[in-house]
């Protein structure tokens, strides 16, 4: 039988799928679904191991080495996806050189369906889905046990998260594309049959329906668990506020504005996080999940394999002040035109070096480091090295997945688009936490929120999903890119869509080449020139 990369090339790739223990008795006997559920409830530590297995996929040591045929230094779980999608935008400037492992994403050669990136991205998401299905299928949805409810909610919410992002990578925005092909929809209900027959691409509407069901059920379960006193042990797990935040993202993508506003408000009301103050972001930070503004994050420990490699981890590529690829590749810069749109009174201006290559947010010693290494102007100064130690060679930074600031920006956009006072929400947020002198001058509040998110969430892997849901193009003219990476891709261009990898087409009996997204030509570089920020 052909190897299935669909729901789970993870079978071959993961070093540990802890939740598989839920399906196996010591004597190897075949178990009914009812028996699996009994075991899941009788031995909650096994369910806990399964949930840990879900979140282990977010930062992993070469999880796709077997599928790729080699160990690639940009292959470290879901955090690789954050790096690829940021490199696809017009805001993450970097040099296409031998030390930069996102060169294919800078030029959109990652859209070739035999590319390493195409396989990594697909496998990383479906590994999460696979582990989620194992957890969901092993627990009794009718149970009143608060621990069971909590673990089941983790599987549902994480699956909803994965499919929401897949939907925005493999198809255009929801409105107008409801019946367009999206991705194969594999759940705990059909996974066994899909392994035999394969699974076709579900429609966008079908995928969003599943996402909504998963997140809504997770919210119900987490509400009950919370009322019973069940809490997450740390921020790598999903709590009620995060589940509301995920559904706010979904409703924003669907242009369900009132619902998105309500969910963002619920996320803010239920979280223990608060926006970081101006003083708290006057120096490099965003490296520890215990920071007050984090709602959800990827936990990375000093003992993790990705850390032991030294350089094969997210902060090695995306950091400036730590040892790693960033030191040798020239680092990452912000788009010059986006930087120039930031007010001089906005504390975030110092999240990057200025035209002279230094930042007002840095000490003399740290600015000297930037100059000594020859980093270009507008270089990333946002992310602190581990333990705030300059040139630290221990790359154990946590990675943000959701910060409460995003919820305020979602709320402002959703309010404005549903006839509420989003202007006040936006102005109050920016004045209080980023720029005391901020005043909204743009008539288009939605576009201004988009600009604010591009600044606030730069480098965190979120903006590509706004590019897709808002039906934007990618215009790198005037941003500071090297000649071969100056692209001007119009909205709706098929190159913006990822293609299903060749191994999935070959291994999925329900798919053929004709079912894939169009084989769009790689974009050709255009003449660089100064253009206004869109």
Coordinates of N, CA and C in Angstrom, one line a residue, residues 8 28 38-39 43 65 86 162 218 255 262 299 318 389 401 405 444 454 465 477 500 518 522:
X8 N -0.8 12.3 8.0 CA 0.1 11.8 8.9 C 1.3 11.0 8.4
X28 N -1.3 -6.4 23.2 CA -1.5 -6.2 21.8 C -2.8 -6.5 21.3
X38 N -12.6 4.0 27.3 CA -12.5 3.6 28.7 C -11.1 3.7 29.2
X39 N -10.1 3.3 28.4 CA -8.7 3.4 28.8 C -8.3 4.8 28.9
X43 N -7.0 6.0 32.5 CA -5.6 6.3 32.6 C -5.4 7.7 32.1
X65 N 12.8 14.4 8.2 CA 14.1 13.9 7.6 C 13.8 12.7 6.7
X86 N 6.4 34.2 6.8 CA 6.9 35.5 7.0 C 7.8 35.9 5.8
X162 N -5.1 24.0 13.2 CA -4.4 23.5 12.1 C -5.2 23.6 10.8
X218 N -14.8 22.9 21.8 CA -13.6 23.1 22.7 C -14.0 24.2 23.7
X255 N -15.3 36.9 7.6 CA -15.9 38.3 7.6 C -17.2 38.2 8.4
X262 N -17.2 39.7 19.2 CA -17.6 39.1 20.4 C -16.6 38.1 20.9
X299 N 6.8 26.2 23.9 CA 7.8 26.1 25.0 C 9.0 25.4 24.4
X318 N 15.9 33.5 13.1 CA 15.1 34.7 13.2 C 15.6 35.7 14.2
X389 N 20.9 37.4 27.3 CA 22.4 37.4 27.2 C 22.9 37.6 25.8
X401 N 2.7 32.2 20.0 CA 1.6 31.8 19.0 C 0.4 32.7 19.1
X405 N -2.3 41.4 22.5 CA -2.4 42.6 21.6 C -3.1 42.3 20.3
X444 N -9.7 54.5 6.2 CA -9.9 53.1 6.1 C -9.4 52.5 7.3
X454 N 0.9 44.5 11.1 CA 2.2 44.3 10.4 C 3.4 44.8 11.3
X465 N -1.5 35.3 6.9 CA -2.9 34.9 7.0 C -3.8 36.2 6.8
X477 N 8.4 46.5 -3.8 CA 9.1 47.7 -4.3 C 9.3 48.7 -3.2
X500 N -0.3 21.3 -3.1 CA -0.1 20.0 -2.4 C 1.2 19.3 -2.9
X518 N -3.1 25.4 -9.2 CA -2.4 25.6 -10.5 C -0.9 25.7 -10.4
X522 N 6.9 30.8 -11.5 CA 7.6 31.6 -10.4 C 7.6 33.1 -10.8

